[in-house]
Amino acid sequence: PGQRAEITLRDGSRVILSVDTRLRVPGDYGVRDRPVELEGEAYFVVRHDARRPMLVRTMYGIAEDLGTEFGVRAYRHDHDVQVTVREGAVAMRRLQAAGPPVLTLGPGDRGILSAGGEATAITDVPVDKYLSWTTGRLVFDDAPLRTVIPELARWYDLDIQLNDSSLGDERITIVLTTESPDEAMSAVAKVLDLHVIRAERSVRFVPLRPRR
């Protein structure tokens, strides 16, 4: 939590890792094939090899590069794998499934494969919004606070609680570019008219006035 990194694999492909993310690369990567295992979120700029496509395995499904720049999100609590394509194409497959992919995505497409195997494709999505984290920006657009809290907690390595559970229904639109946890928490509190109480990693949002 709170840490991002960029690595270059032995085939020249680049991977940007988001916060609270694990990427496992086998020692023989690229010798016969190119599988990696992801838990969390990462952005891949793949050096394409049609004979040995990169396979990004997650606990919910597989993303196969078809000559590509794409983001993959598969945090455990999301219960799905989400793929956003900037360039090229990506095939999405269910775990252990033979045959054709369940989705083939092109530039501007977003695919979601649930833990139960349900596949959804969305076209013409705002790619920069979904991949804004790669440039150090957190973008929330009319998002309920209960879904924002886990993202903030991972990004700034904090334990964030709401003093009143009803605050989770509050919706927020904000772009955060600061690396300072205090500045970020203050910005969120200002937008929602809240007070922040912080003790080391522990953060609590408290209403400034009674909520109806």
Coordinates of C-alpha atoms in Angstrom, one line a residue:
P1 CA 0.0 0.0 0.0
G2 CA 1.2 3.5 -0.8
Q3 CA 3.9 2.3 -3.3
R4 CA 4.0 2.2 -7.0
A5 CA 6.7 0.8 -9.3
E6 CA 7.7 0.4 -12.9
I7 CA 9.6 -2.6 -14.2
T8 CA 11.0 -3.8 -17.5
L9 CA 10.7 -7.5 -18.3
R10 CA 13.4 -9.5 -20.1
D11 CA 11.5 -9.2 -23.4
G12 CA 11.4 -5.4 -23.2
S13 CA 7.8 -5.2 -22.1
R14 CA 7.1 -2.5 -19.4
V15 CA 4.8 -2.9 -16.5
I16 CA 3.6 -0.1 -14.2
L17 CA 2.4 -1.5 -10.9
S18 CA -0.3 0.3 -8.9
V19 CA -0.4 0.4 -5.1
D20 CA -0.9 -2.8 -3.1
T21 CA -0.2 -5.0 -6.1
R22 CA 1.8 -8.2 -6.6
L23 CA 3.2 -9.4 -9.9
R24 CA 4.7 -12.8 -10.2
V25 CA 7.0 -13.5 -13.1
P26 CA 8.4 -17.1 -13.6
G27 CA 12.1 -17.6 -13.9
D28 CA 11.8 -19.0 -17.4
Y29 CA 9.6 -16.1 -18.6
G30 CA 10.0 -15.7 -22.3
V31 CA 11.8 -19.0 -22.9
R32 CA 8.7 -20.8 -24.2
D33 CA 5.8 -18.6 -23.2
R34 CA 5.1 -15.4 -21.3
P35 CA 2.7 -15.9 -18.4
V36 CA 2.6 -13.6 -15.4
E37 CA 0.3 -13.6 -12.4
L38 CA -1.3 -10.4 -11.1
E39 CA -3.1 -9.5 -7.9
G40 CA -4.0 -5.8 -7.8
E41 CA -3.7 -3.4 -10.7
A42 CA -1.1 -2.9 -13.4
Y43 CA -0.6 -1.2 -16.8
F44 CA 1.2 -3.3 -19.5
V45 CA 3.1 -2.0 -22.6
V46 CA 3.8 -5.3 -24.3
R47 CA 6.5 -6.0 -26.8
H48 CA 4.2 -8.2 -29.0
D49 CA 5.2 -11.7 -30.1
A50 CA 2.5 -13.5 -32.0
R51 CA 4.1 -16.9 -31.2
R52 CA 4.3 -16.2 -27.5
P53 CA 1.5 -13.8 -26.4
M54 CA 1.8 -12.4 -22.9
L55 CA -0.8 -14.0 -20.6
V56 CA -1.8 -12.0 -17.5
R57 CA -3.4 -14.5 -15.1
T58 CA -5.6 -13.2 -12.3
M59 CA -7.8 -15.1 -9.8
Y60 CA -10.8 -14.3 -11.9
G61 CA -9.7 -14.7 -15.5
I62 CA -6.9 -14.2 -18.1
A63 CA -6.0 -11.3 -20.3
E64 CA -4.1 -12.2 -23.5
D65 CA -2.2 -9.5 -25.4
L66 CA -2.8 -9.2 -29.1
G67 CA -0.3 -6.3 -29.6
T68 CA -1.2 -4.0 -26.9
E69 CA -1.1 -1.3 -24.2
F70 CA -3.7 -2.1 -21.6
G71 CA -4.6 -1.9 -17.9
V72 CA -5.6 -4.9 -15.8
R73 CA -7.4 -4.5 -12.4
A74 CA -8.0 -7.6 -10.2
Y75 CA -8.0 -6.7 -6.6
R76 CA -9.4 -9.5 -4.4
H77 CA -12.3 -7.5 -3.0
D78 CA -13.5 -6.5 -6.5
H79 CA -14.5 -10.1 -7.3
D80 CA -13.8 -9.5 -11.0
V81 CA -11.0 -8.7 -13.5
Q82 CA -11.3 -5.5 -15.4
V83 CA -9.3 -4.8 -18.6
T84 CA -9.1 -1.3 -20.2
V85 CA -7.4 -1.1 -23.7
R86 CA -5.5 2.0 -24.8
E87 CA -3.9 0.5 -28.0
G88 CA -4.1 -2.7 -29.9
A89 CA -6.3 -5.6 -28.7
V90 CA -6.7 -7.9 -25.7
A91 CA -8.5 -11.2 -25.5
M92 CA -10.2 -12.1 -22.1
R93 CA -10.5 -15.8 -21.1
R94 CA -12.1 -17.6 -18.2
L95 CA -9.8 -19.6 -16.0
Q96 CA -9.2 -23.1 -17.2
A97 CA -11.5 -22.5 -20.2
A98 CA -10.6 -23.9 -23.7
G99 CA -11.9 -22.5 -26.9
P100 CA -12.3 -18.9 -28.1
P101 CA -12.0 -16.0 -25.7
V102 CA -15.2 -14.7 -24.0
L103 CA -14.3 -11.1 -25.1
T104 CA -12.0 -9.5 -27.6
L105 CA -11.4 -5.8 -26.8
G106 CA -10.0 -3.0 -29.0
P107 CA -8.8 0.6 -28.2
G108 CA -11.3 2.4 -25.9
D109 CA -12.9 -0.8 -24.8
R110 CA -13.3 -2.0 -21.2
G111 CA -14.0 -5.6 -20.4
I112 CA -15.2 -7.1 -17.1
L113 CA -15.1 -10.8 -16.2
S114 CA -16.8 -11.6 -12.9
A115 CA -15.8 -14.3 -10.5
G116 CA -18.9 -16.2 -11.6
G117 CA -17.7 -16.1 -15.3
E118 CA -20.1 -13.4 -16.5
A119 CA -18.5 -11.2 -19.2
T120 CA -19.4 -7.6 -20.0
A121 CA -17.9 -5.3 -22.7
I122 CA -18.2 -1.5 -22.7
T123 CA -17.1 0.5 -25.7
D124 CA -15.8 4.1 -26.0
V125 CA -14.9 4.4 -22.3
P126 CA -12.8 7.4 -21.0
V127 CA -9.6 5.5 -21.0
D128 CA -7.6 8.3 -19.4
K129 CA -9.9 8.3 -16.5
Y130 CA -9.5 4.5 -15.8
L131 CA -5.8 4.7 -16.3
S132 CA -5.1 8.0 -14.6
W133 CA -3.4 6.3 -11.7
T134 CA -0.4 5.5 -14.1
T135 CA 0.4 9.3 -14.0
G136 CA -0.2 9.7 -10.3
R137 CA -3.7 10.9 -10.4
L138 CA -6.8 9.5 -8.6
V139 CA -10.0 10.4 -10.4
F140 CA -13.4 10.0 -8.9
D141 CA -16.5 11.1 -10.8
D142 CA -19.8 11.2 -8.8
A143 CA -18.6 8.1 -6.8
P144 CA -20.1 7.0 -3.5
L145 CA -17.7 7.6 -0.6
R146 CA -17.9 3.9 0.4
T147 CA -16.2 2.9 -2.9
V148 CA -13.7 5.8 -2.7
I149 CA -12.4 4.9 0.8
P150 CA -10.7 1.6 -0.2
E151 CA -8.9 3.3 -3.0
L152 CA -7.7 6.1 -0.8
A153 CA -6.6 3.6 1.8
R154 CA -4.5 1.7 -0.7
W155 CA -3.1 4.8 -2.4
Y156 CA -2.0 6.5 0.8
D157 CA -1.4 3.4 3.0
L158 CA -4.0 4.5 5.6
D159 CA -6.7 2.9 7.7
I160 CA -9.8 5.0 6.9
Q161 CA -13.1 4.8 8.8
L162 CA -16.3 6.7 8.6
N163 CA -17.7 8.0 11.9
D164 CA -21.2 7.6 10.5
S165 CA -22.0 4.7 8.1
S166 CA -24.5 6.9 6.3
L167 CA -21.6 9.0 5.0
G168 CA -20.9 6.1 2.6
D169 CA -23.8 7.3 0.5
E170 CA -22.3 10.7 0.0
R171 CA -21.1 11.1 -3.6
I172 CA -17.8 12.9 -4.5
T173 CA -16.2 14.2 -7.7
I174 CA -12.6 15.0 -7.2
V175 CA -9.1 14.6 -8.8
L176 CA -6.2 14.0 -6.4
T177 CA -2.7 14.6 -7.6
T178 CA -0.9 15.1 -4.2
E179 CA 1.4 12.5 -2.7
S180 CA 0.6 13.9 0.8
P181 CA -1.9 11.9 2.8
D182 CA -2.8 14.9 4.9
E183 CA -3.5 17.1 1.8
A184 CA -5.6 14.4 0.2
M185 CA -7.7 13.7 3.3
S186 CA -8.2 17.5 3.8
A187 CA -9.3 17.9 0.1
V188 CA -11.9 15.1 0.4
A189 CA -13.2 16.5 3.7
K190 CA -13.5 20.0 2.3
V191 CA -15.6 18.7 -0.7
L192 CA -17.9 16.8 1.5
D193 CA -18.0 19.2 4.5
L194 CA -16.4 16.8 6.9
H195 CA -13.8 16.9 9.6
V196 CA -10.7 14.7 9.5
I197 CA -9.2 13.1 12.7
R198 CA -5.8 11.4 12.1
A199 CA -3.5 9.5 14.4
E200 CA -0.6 8.0 12.5
R201 CA -2.1 5.6 9.9
S202 CA -5.6 5.9 11.4
V203 CA -8.0 8.3 9.8
R204 CA -11.6 9.1 10.7
F205 CA -14.1 11.3 8.8
V206 CA -16.6 13.0 11.0
P207 CA -19.6 15.2 9.9
L208 CA -19.2 18.9 10.7
R209 CA -22.9 19.1 11.3
P210 CA -25.7 16.6 11.8
R211 CA -26.8 14.8 8.6
R212 CA -30.5 14.4 7.7

